Amino acid sequence: MVVEEKELDKGLDEEIKNEVDSEELNSDSTVSEESESEIVESEEAPEEDATSEAETTKKKSFFGREKKEKTNKLQEKIEELEDRVKRQMAEFENFRKRSEKEKSAMFETGAKSVVEKILPVVDNFERGLSGLSEEEQKQPFAEGMNMIYKQLITELEKLEVKPIEAVGCEFNPEFHNAVMQVESEEYESGIIAQELQKGYTYRDSVVRHSMVAVVQ
């Protein structure tokens, strides 16, 4: 009985020892696996860092290029708008000058039309006053008519309406209208000897040509 108990105890001790050895082996293998894993991770970490840095650089380059392209497009749009504004300003300036020129031409045309209608009144004043005798010219009525005539001529001069010189001047078709030829001992050929109707200019343009007789 005593021998059997000793053998039983010895068997238990061996089993316990085997279990302990087995656990130690498992523990060692686990530690070694963890160590290998850490080594692998440590070896792979630099590669991951390098890849991450490359990706970051690539992203920065991409966004920088995209930003530059947007800036260039914006600058082109600004230049296009500036060019359009300059063109519109130039067109407006041309339109303004053209409008002023047309306005001035319309004013000139209207003023010439008014002057043309006044000139026959001036002609009638001159005919009436020239037909009076010396005694009639001293009458209050004739003096009043003469004052009105002088006032009318003064106002026309203020408007730059001037009579065209005729008698004694060389015939000029731009200012004179020859209606007859005459003989004259006083003037040479081509010189105006008589003015039949007075002509006038308004500023630089002729309102009415002078009707003249030219020496043949």
mmCIF file of C-alpha atoms in Angstrom:
data_model
loop_
_atom_site.group_PDB
_atom_site.id
_atom_site.type_symbol
_atom_site.label_atom_id
_atom_site.label_comp_id
_atom_site.label_asym_id
_atom_site.label_seq_id
_atom_site.Cartn_x
_atom_site.Cartn_y
_atom_site.Cartn_z
ATOM 1 C CA MET A 1 0.000 0.000 0.000
ATOM 2 C CA VAL A 2 2.801 2.373 0.872
ATOM 3 C CA VAL A 3 4.612 1.592 -2.379
ATOM 4 C CA GLU A 4 1.522 2.307 -4.473
ATOM 5 C CA GLU A 5 1.012 5.668 -2.796
ATOM 6 C CA LYS A 6 4.653 6.670 -3.533
ATOM 7 C CA GLU A 7 4.291 5.695 -7.184
ATOM 8 C CA LEU A 8 1.069 7.643 -7.386
ATOM 9 C CA ASP A 9 2.707 10.739 -5.914
ATOM 10 C CA LYS A 10 5.623 10.381 -8.308
ATOM 11 C CA GLY A 11 3.246 10.202 -11.272
ATOM 12 C CA LEU A 12 1.448 13.338 -10.130
ATOM 13 C CA ASP A 13 4.725 15.182 -9.770
ATOM 14 C CA GLU A 14 5.719 14.252 -13.323
ATOM 15 C CA GLU A 15 2.401 15.405 -14.733
ATOM 16 C CA ILE A 16 2.670 18.716 -12.880
ATOM 17 C CA LYS A 17 6.233 19.186 -14.166
ATOM 18 C CA ASN A 18 5.167 18.432 -17.717
ATOM 19 C CA GLU A 19 2.345 20.952 -17.484
ATOM 20 C CA VAL A 20 4.721 23.575 -16.112
ATOM 21 C CA ASP A 21 7.209 22.925 -18.914
ATOM 22 C CA SER A 22 4.424 23.102 -21.460
ATOM 23 C CA GLU A 23 3.226 26.421 -20.125
ATOM 24 C CA GLU A 24 6.780 27.789 -20.147
ATOM 25 C CA LEU A 25 7.210 26.726 -23.760
ATOM 26 C CA ASN A 26 3.945 28.333 -24.751
ATOM 27 C CA SER A 27 4.952 31.461 -22.886
ATOM 28 C CA ASP A 28 8.308 31.528 -24.637
ATOM 29 C CA SER A 29 6.737 31.043 -28.041
ATOM 30 C CA THR A 30 4.230 33.826 -27.356
ATOM 31 C CA VAL A 31 7.010 36.172 -26.275
ATOM 32 C CA SER A 32 9.036 35.311 -29.327
ATOM 33 C CA GLU A 33 6.056 35.855 -31.612
ATOM 34 C CA GLU A 34 5.352 39.233 -30.018
ATOM 35 C CA SER A 35 8.993 40.167 -30.371
ATOM 36 C CA GLU A 36 9.005 39.171 -34.022
ATOM 37 C CA SER A 37 5.807 41.155 -34.555
ATOM 38 C CA GLU A 38 7.364 44.229 -32.936
ATOM 39 C CA ILE A 39 10.481 43.815 -35.071
ATOM 40 C CA VAL A 40 8.380 43.530 -38.232
ATOM 41 C CA GLU A 41 6.348 46.538 -37.208
ATOM 42 C CA SER A 42 9.495 48.501 -36.429
ATOM 43 C CA GLU A 43 10.918 47.531 -39.804
ATOM 44 C CA GLU A 44 7.708 48.477 -41.635
ATOM 45 C CA ALA A 45 7.213 51.807 -39.785
ATOM 46 C CA PRO A 46 9.841 53.784 -41.778
ATOM 47 C CA GLU A 47 8.295 52.623 -45.031
ATOM 48 C CA GLU A 48 4.852 53.754 -43.858
ATOM 49 C CA ASP A 49 6.281 57.133 -42.766
ATOM 50 C CA ALA A 50 7.995 57.581 -46.125
ATOM 51 C CA THR A 51 4.811 56.688 -47.970
ATOM 52 C CA SER A 52 2.786 59.110 -45.844
ATOM 53 C CA GLU A 53 5.287 61.914 -46.451
ATOM 54 C CA ALA A 54 5.253 61.242 -50.215
ATOM 55 C CA GLU A 55 1.467 61.302 -50.251
ATOM 56 C CA THR A 56 1.470 64.584 -48.292
ATOM 57 C CA THR A 57 3.954 66.124 -50.720
ATOM 58 C CA LYS A 58 1.903 64.890 -53.652
ATOM 59 C CA LYS A 59 -1.273 66.381 -52.164
ATOM 60 C CA LYS A 60 0.463 69.708 -51.527
ATOM 61 C CA SER A 61 1.758 69.750 -55.093
ATOM 62 C CA PHE A 62 -1.698 68.930 -56.465
ATOM 63 C CA PHE A 63 -3.480 71.596 -54.420
ATOM 64 C CA GLY A 64 -0.730 74.137 -55.198
ATOM 65 C CA ARG A 65 -1.075 73.487 -58.929
ATOM 66 C CA GLU A 66 -4.862 73.667 -58.689
ATOM 67 C CA LYS A 67 -4.639 76.968 -56.781
ATOM 68 C CA LYS A 68 -2.245 78.379 -59.393
ATOM 69 C CA GLU A 69 -4.582 77.375 -62.214
ATOM 70 C CA LYS A 70 -7.513 79.047 -60.441
ATOM 71 C CA THR A 71 -5.409 82.205 -59.939
ATOM 72 C CA ASN A 72 -4.450 82.265 -63.640
ATOM 73 C CA LYS A 73 -8.071 81.816 -64.697
ATOM 74 C CA LEU A 74 -9.148 84.593 -62.338
ATOM 75 C CA GLN A 75 -6.447 86.903 -63.718
ATOM 76 C CA GLU A 76 -7.546 86.143 -67.290
ATOM 77 C CA LYS A 77 -11.156 86.923 -66.345
ATOM 78 C CA ILE A 78 -10.099 90.217 -64.759
ATOM 79 C CA GLU A 79 -8.108 91.189 -67.862
ATOM 80 C CA GLU A 80 -11.067 90.286 -70.072
ATOM 81 C CA LEU A 81 -13.425 92.447 -67.994
ATOM 82 C CA GLU A 82 -10.935 95.340 -67.982
ATOM 83 C CA ASP A 83 -10.612 95.121 -71.769
ATOM 84 C CA ARG A 84 -14.399 95.072 -72.122
ATOM 85 C CA VAL A 85 -14.744 98.143 -69.863
ATOM 86 C CA LYS A 86 -12.084 100.006 -71.847
ATOM 87 C CA ARG A 87 -13.844 99.188 -75.115
ATOM 88 C CA GLN A 88 -17.189 100.358 -73.735
ATOM 89 C CA MET A 89 -15.619 103.570 -72.438
ATOM 90 C CA ALA A 90 -14.041 104.218 -75.845
ATOM 91 C CA GLU A 91 -17.358 103.534 -77.577
ATOM 92 C CA PHE A 92 -19.153 105.869 -75.155
ATOM 93 C CA GLU A 93 -16.554 108.593 -75.749
ATOM 94 C CA ASN A 94 -16.985 108.248 -79.521
ATOM 95 C CA PHE A 95 -20.756 108.334 -79.081
ATOM 96 C CA ARG A 96 -20.488 111.481 -76.929
ATOM 97 C CA LYS A 97 -18.276 113.266 -79.468
ATOM 98 C CA ARG A 98 -20.531 112.191 -82.323
ATOM 99 C CA SER A 99 -23.613 113.390 -80.418
ATOM 100 C CA GLU A 100 -22.006 116.747 -79.676
ATOM 101 C CA LYS A 101 -21.040 117.124 -83.322
ATOM 102 C CA GLU A 102 -24.559 116.232 -84.480
ATOM 103 C CA LYS A 103 -26.036 118.558 -81.882
ATOM 104 C CA SER A 104 -23.785 121.391 -83.036
ATOM 105 C CA ALA A 105 -24.676 120.694 -86.675
ATOM 106 C CA MET A 106 -28.394 120.717 -85.836
ATOM 107 C CA PHE A 107 -27.961 124.009 -83.974
ATOM 108 C CA GLU A 108 -26.083 125.486 -86.920
ATOM 109 C CA THR A 109 -28.808 124.355 -89.311
ATOM 110 C CA GLY A 110 -31.543 125.804 -87.103
ATOM 111 C CA ALA A 111 -29.704 129.094 -86.642
ATOM 112 C CA LYS A 112 -29.083 129.431 -90.391
ATOM 113 C CA SER A 113 -32.758 128.791 -91.032
ATOM 114 C CA VAL A 114 -33.744 131.595 -88.638
ATOM 115 C CA VAL A 115 -31.178 133.966 -90.145
ATOM 116 C CA GLU A 116 -32.473 133.234 -93.665
ATOM 117 C CA LYS A 117 -35.979 134.235 -92.547
ATOM 118 C CA ILE A 118 -34.722 137.474 -90.959
ATOM 119 C CA LEU A 119 -32.660 138.612 -93.957
ATOM 120 C CA PRO A 120 -35.692 139.615 -96.095
ATOM 121 C CA VAL A 121 -36.779 141.902 -93.238
ATOM 122 C CA VAL A 122 -33.325 143.501 -93.291
ATOM 123 C CA ASP A 123 -33.632 143.927 -97.076
ATOM 124 C CA ASN A 124 -36.971 145.715 -96.662
ATOM 125 C CA PHE A 125 -35.531 148.068 -94.050
ATOM 126 C CA GLU A 126 -32.645 148.942 -96.376
ATOM 127 C CA ARG A 127 -34.931 149.510 -99.371
ATOM 128 C CA GLY A 128 -37.321 151.638 -97.350
ATOM 129 C CA LEU A 129 -34.568 153.799 -95.833
ATOM 130 C CA SER A 130 -32.678 154.181 -99.106
ATOM 131 C CA GLY A 131 -35.846 155.450 -100.869
ATOM 132 C CA LEU A 132 -36.337 158.375 -98.434
ATOM 133 C CA SER A 133 -35.301 161.893 -99.294
ATOM 134 C CA GLU A 134 -33.051 163.924 -97.004
ATOM 135 C CA GLU A 135 -36.052 165.751 -95.531
ATOM 136 C CA GLU A 136 -37.961 162.491 -94.961
ATOM 137 C CA GLN A 137 -34.941 160.928 -93.234
ATOM 138 C CA LYS A 138 -35.114 163.705 -90.620
ATOM 139 C CA GLN A 139 -38.684 162.871 -89.751
ATOM 140 C CA PRO A 140 -39.230 161.118 -86.360
ATOM 141 C CA PHE A 141 -40.778 158.090 -88.083
ATOM 142 C CA ALA A 142 -37.766 157.637 -90.378
ATOM 143 C CA GLU A 143 -35.358 158.114 -87.483
ATOM 144 C CA GLY A 144 -37.210 155.476 -85.472
ATOM 145 C CA MET A 145 -37.083 153.049 -88.402
ATOM 146 C CA ASN A 146 -33.356 153.686 -88.792
ATOM 147 C CA MET A 147 -32.777 152.986 -85.088
ATOM 148 C CA ILE A 148 -34.671 149.694 -85.350
ATOM 149 C CA TYR A 149 -32.625 148.746 -88.418
ATOM 150 C CA LYS A 150 -29.315 149.474 -86.661
ATOM 151 C CA GLN A 151 -30.428 147.467 -83.626
ATOM 152 C CA LEU A 152 -31.327 144.526 -85.851
ATOM 153 C CA ILE A 153 -27.939 144.648 -87.595
ATOM 154 C CA THR A 154 -26.148 144.837 -84.214
ATOM 155 C CA GLU A 155 -27.927 141.729 -82.954
ATOM 156 C CA LEU A 156 -27.099 139.864 -86.151
ATOM 157 C CA GLU A 157 -23.443 140.783 -85.733
ATOM 158 C CA LYS A 158 -23.524 139.386 -82.186
ATOM 159 C CA LEU A 159 -24.769 136.139 -83.684
ATOM 160 C CA GLU A 160 -21.753 136.260 -86.066
ATOM 161 C CA VAL A 161 -23.919 137.108 -89.079
ATOM 162 C CA LYS A 162 -21.852 139.302 -91.369
ATOM 163 C CA PRO A 163 -22.453 140.841 -94.833
ATOM 164 C CA ILE A 164 -20.325 139.560 -97.707
ATOM 165 C CA GLU A 165 -18.067 142.118 -99.356
ATOM 166 C CA ALA A 166 -18.917 142.503 -103.008
ATOM 167 C CA VAL A 167 -18.348 145.775 -104.884
ATOM 168 C CA GLY A 168 -14.712 146.202 -105.859
ATOM 169 C CA CYS A 169 -13.850 142.571 -104.966
ATOM 170 C CA GLU A 170 -12.889 139.806 -107.356
ATOM 171 C CA PHE A 171 -15.735 137.499 -108.207
ATOM 172 C CA ASN A 172 -15.748 134.359 -106.059
ATOM 173 C CA PRO A 173 -18.396 131.719 -106.820
ATOM 174 C CA GLU A 174 -18.242 130.500 -103.218
ATOM 175 C CA PHE A 175 -19.673 133.829 -102.013
ATOM 176 C CA HIS A 176 -21.103 135.555 -105.077
ATOM 177 C CA ASN A 177 -23.818 134.755 -107.562
ATOM 178 C CA ALA A 178 -23.261 136.561 -110.877
ATOM 179 C CA VAL A 179 -26.584 137.446 -112.535
ATOM 180 C CA MET A 180 -25.281 139.829 -115.189
ATOM 181 C CA GLN A 181 -22.181 141.243 -116.844
ATOM 182 C CA VAL A 182 -21.535 144.956 -117.263
ATOM 183 C CA GLU A 183 -18.949 147.256 -118.773
ATOM 184 C CA SER A 184 -16.993 149.488 -116.441
ATOM 185 C CA GLU A 185 -14.206 152.040 -116.763
ATOM 186 C CA GLU A 186 -13.602 151.932 -113.013
ATOM 187 C CA TYR A 187 -13.069 148.181 -112.531
ATOM 188 C CA GLU A 188 -11.161 145.527 -114.430
ATOM 189 C CA SER A 189 -12.639 142.376 -115.905
ATOM 190 C CA GLY A 190 -13.765 139.842 -113.309
ATOM 191 C CA ILE A 191 -14.320 142.489 -110.654
ATOM 192 C CA ILE A 192 -17.770 143.050 -109.132
ATOM 193 C CA ALA A 193 -19.091 146.402 -110.183
ATOM 194 C CA GLN A 194 -22.572 146.292 -108.653
ATOM 195 C CA GLU A 195 -24.357 144.493 -105.804
ATOM 196 C CA LEU A 196 -27.983 143.708 -106.520
ATOM 197 C CA GLN A 197 -28.703 141.852 -103.291
ATOM 198 C CA LYS A 198 -26.484 141.703 -100.235
ATOM 199 C CA GLY A 199 -25.214 138.314 -99.160
ATOM 200 C CA TYR A 200 -24.486 137.128 -95.628
ATOM 201 C CA THR A 201 -22.417 134.516 -93.821
ATOM 202 C CA TYR A 202 -23.185 132.833 -90.523
ATOM 203 C CA ARG A 203 -19.898 131.990 -88.783
ATOM 204 C CA ASP A 204 -17.925 130.104 -91.465
ATOM 205 C CA SER A 205 -20.789 129.174 -93.787
ATOM 206 C CA VAL A 206 -22.697 131.133 -96.396
ATOM 207 C CA VAL A 207 -26.328 131.843 -95.528
ATOM 208 C CA ARG A 208 -27.108 133.723 -98.737
ATOM 209 C CA HIS A 209 -24.893 134.428 -101.742
ATOM 210 C CA SER A 210 -24.539 137.983 -102.980
ATOM 211 C CA MET A 211 -26.322 138.754 -106.258
ATOM 212 C CA VAL A 212 -23.813 140.766 -108.255
ATOM 213 C CA ALA A 213 -22.971 142.215 -111.645
ATOM 214 C CA VAL A 214 -19.460 141.426 -112.835
ATOM 215 C CA VAL A 215 -17.330 143.403 -115.242
ATOM 216 C CA GLN A 216 -16.961 141.446 -118.476
#
